[in-house]
Amino acid sequence: MPELPEVEFVRRQLDPVMTHERIADVEVRRPDLRVRFPRQFRARLTGQTVEALTRRGKYLMADLSSSETLLMHLGMSGSFRIEGPGTRGSGLRTRRQHDVDRHDHVVFHMSSGATITFNDPRRFGLMDLLTTTALARHPVLSRLGPEPLSPQFDASALARACKGRKTPLKIALLDQRVVAGLGNIYASEALHVAVLSPRRRASTIATPTGQPRETAFRLTSAIKQVLTEAVDRLARTSYRSARFRVYDREGQPCLRENCPGTVRRRVQAGRSTFYCPVCQR
DNA sequence: ATTGAGACCTGTCGGC
DNA sequence: TGCCGACAGGTCTCAA
């Protein structure tokens, strides 16, 4: 479920229970997530204070007093449950106690008494513990593209990253080295806002020398708009209830003013893309 | 160097 | 009801 807006939402949920708080203990119930847990995971975390909880793309990073960093990724199905002092348990509890427990892989016991549980049925998530140098050299993190909501992400940056790429534009947007944090939903959404076809070559938004064309400006602001809206909506309405422009709306009318098109689904690189073949060019 | 296909793992949903 | 395939919001690896 998690793309940048959802990960940012999770970060904001965790921040008050983690930042400036001490980790009293950690239970690892199942260490075989996408990446096997590092050695001494529990020992290296226990007793540490979380100094800051930040996000980069879809990654969460807890800076520890030991100056190591706890790196976390939610994969496809990861979530955190916060319980204990100062919190009201999450609705998950009532639903499926059994499945919830079955996929609880890591439990952080904070010295405040709060408990933070990482649950991930598909186990595509990851947790890792990295020194400052290892973090800077991390093969994925060090190559992440700009944060889409930062000033560093502009039409020039996007055009440069897309220059010469023959991949369909939608696929380029999913490449975290182009821009960090877009996923399958918001890539489709942004392309619809920008009125650009997901099928056109990525290189077409740049000139041969990598200068941004008008389409690059449109796409950049569409990405910012779509992500900002989603972050704001989550902040107001605590999860779900999302209404997308095209995602999962196959066969339904295009919502663009005066567009007679019908939303279509097509598979690109093994993933569903939703778009309006009439207005998106 | 790019790019597509398959793999990873579990759950859910619709059709027969 | 039960079985089966298709599909799910992410990423990695491997072969062409």
PDB file of N, CA and C (backbone and C1' of nucleotides) in Angstrom, chain A residues 1 58 73 240 247 272, chain C residues 7-12:
ATOM      1  N   MET A   1       0.788  -1.201   0.000  1.00  0.00           N
ATOM      2  CA  MET A   1       0.000   0.000   0.000  1.00  0.00           C
ATOM      3  C   MET A   1       0.836   1.274   0.000  1.00  0.00           C
ATOM      4  N   LYS A  58      10.638   6.115  -0.266  1.00  0.00           N
ATOM      5  CA  LYS A  58       9.755   5.228   0.493  1.00  0.00           C
ATOM      6  C   LYS A  58      10.464   4.611   1.698  1.00  0.00           C
ATOM      7  N   HIS A  73      11.766  -0.276   5.380  1.00  0.00           N
ATOM      8  CA  HIS A  73      10.962  -0.146   4.164  1.00  0.00           C
ATOM      9  C   HIS A  73       9.723  -1.008   4.339  1.00  0.00           C
ATOM     10  N   ARG A 240      -7.035   5.393   4.073  1.00  0.00           N
ATOM     11  CA  ARG A 240      -8.123   4.979   3.184  1.00  0.00           C
ATOM     12  C   ARG A 240      -8.945   6.106   2.592  1.00  0.00           C
ATOM     13  N   TYR A 247      -6.658   5.587 -11.216  1.00  0.00           N
ATOM     14  CA  TYR A 247      -6.245   4.297 -10.677  1.00  0.00           C
ATOM     15  C   TYR A 247      -7.457   3.464 -10.255  1.00  0.00           C
ATOM     16  N   SER A 272      -0.131  -2.784 -13.633  1.00  0.00           N
ATOM     17  CA  SER A 272      -1.303  -2.148 -14.209  1.00  0.00           C
ATOM     18  C   SER A 272      -1.113  -0.643 -14.304  1.00  0.00           C
TER      19      SER A 272
ATOM     20  P    DC C   7      -4.591 -10.364 -14.334  1.00  0.00           P
ATOM     21  O5'  DC C   7      -4.471  -9.642 -12.919  1.00  0.00           O
ATOM     22  C5'  DC C   7      -5.638  -9.193 -12.241  1.00  0.00           C
ATOM     23  C4'  DC C   7      -5.246  -8.845 -10.841  1.00  0.00           C
ATOM     24  C3'  DC C   7      -3.941  -8.036 -10.767  1.00  0.00           C
ATOM     25  O3'  DC C   7      -4.231  -6.691 -10.429  1.00  0.00           O
ATOM     26  C1'  DC C   7      -4.095  -9.718  -9.077  1.00  0.00           C
ATOM     27  P    DA C   8      -3.018  -5.662 -10.502  1.00  0.00           P
ATOM     28  O5'  DA C   8      -2.663  -5.437  -8.952  1.00  0.00           O
ATOM     29  C5'  DA C   8      -3.615  -4.885  -8.073  1.00  0.00           C
ATOM     30  C4'  DA C   8      -3.073  -4.946  -6.664  1.00  0.00           C
ATOM     31  C3'  DA C   8      -1.570  -4.670  -6.582  1.00  0.00           C
ATOM     32  O3'  DA C   8      -1.325  -3.266  -6.461  1.00  0.00           O
ATOM     33  C1'  DA C   8      -2.165  -6.553  -5.251  1.00  0.00           C
ATOM     34  P    DG C   9      -0.607  -2.542  -7.632  1.00  0.00           P
ATOM     35  O5'  DG C   9       0.237  -1.534  -6.775  1.00  0.00           O
ATOM     36  C5'  DG C   9       0.103  -0.211  -6.803  1.00  0.00           C
ATOM     37  C4'  DG C   9       0.929   0.477  -5.739  1.00  0.00           C
ATOM     38  C3'  DG C   9       1.975  -0.297  -4.962  1.00  0.00           C
ATOM     39  O3'  DG C   9       2.913   0.669  -4.495  1.00  0.00           O
ATOM     40  C1'  DG C   9       0.233   0.224  -3.517  1.00  0.00           C
ATOM     41  P    DG C  10       4.252   0.640  -5.230  1.00  0.00           P
ATOM     42  O5'  DG C  10       4.960  -0.623  -4.563  1.00  0.00           O
ATOM     43  C5'  DG C  10       5.300  -0.595  -3.190  1.00  0.00           C
ATOM     44  C4'  DG C  10       6.725  -1.056  -2.996  1.00  0.00           C
ATOM     45  C3'  DG C  10       7.734  -0.410  -3.957  1.00  0.00           C
ATOM     46  O3'  DG C  10       8.908  -0.098  -3.209  1.00  0.00           O
ATOM     47  C1'  DG C  10       7.746  -2.763  -4.244  1.00  0.00           C
ATOM     48  P    DT C  11      10.126   0.648  -3.929  1.00  0.00           P
ATOM     49  O5'  DT C  11      11.029  -0.550  -4.452  1.00  0.00           O
ATOM     50  C5'  DT C  11      11.853  -1.152  -3.470  1.00  0.00           C
ATOM     51  C4'  DT C  11      12.379  -2.467  -3.937  1.00  0.00           C
ATOM     52  C3'  DT C  11      13.590  -2.346  -4.861  1.00  0.00           C
ATOM     53  O3'  DT C  11      14.641  -2.862  -4.103  1.00  0.00           O
ATOM     54  C1'  DT C  11      12.143  -4.104  -5.503  1.00  0.00           C
ATOM     55  P    DC C  12      16.135  -2.667  -4.486  1.00  0.00           P
ATOM     56  O5'  DC C  12      16.564  -4.119  -4.990  1.00  0.00           O
ATOM     57  C5'  DC C  12      16.407  -5.212  -4.109  1.00  0.00           C
ATOM     58  C4'  DC C  12      16.616  -6.507  -4.877  1.00  0.00           C
ATOM     59  C3'  DC C  12      17.827  -6.464  -5.809  1.00  0.00           C
ATOM     60  O3'  DC C  12      18.689  -7.537  -5.499  1.00  0.00           O
ATOM     61  C1'  DC C  12      15.886  -7.212  -6.964  1.00  0.00           C
TER      62       DC C  12
END
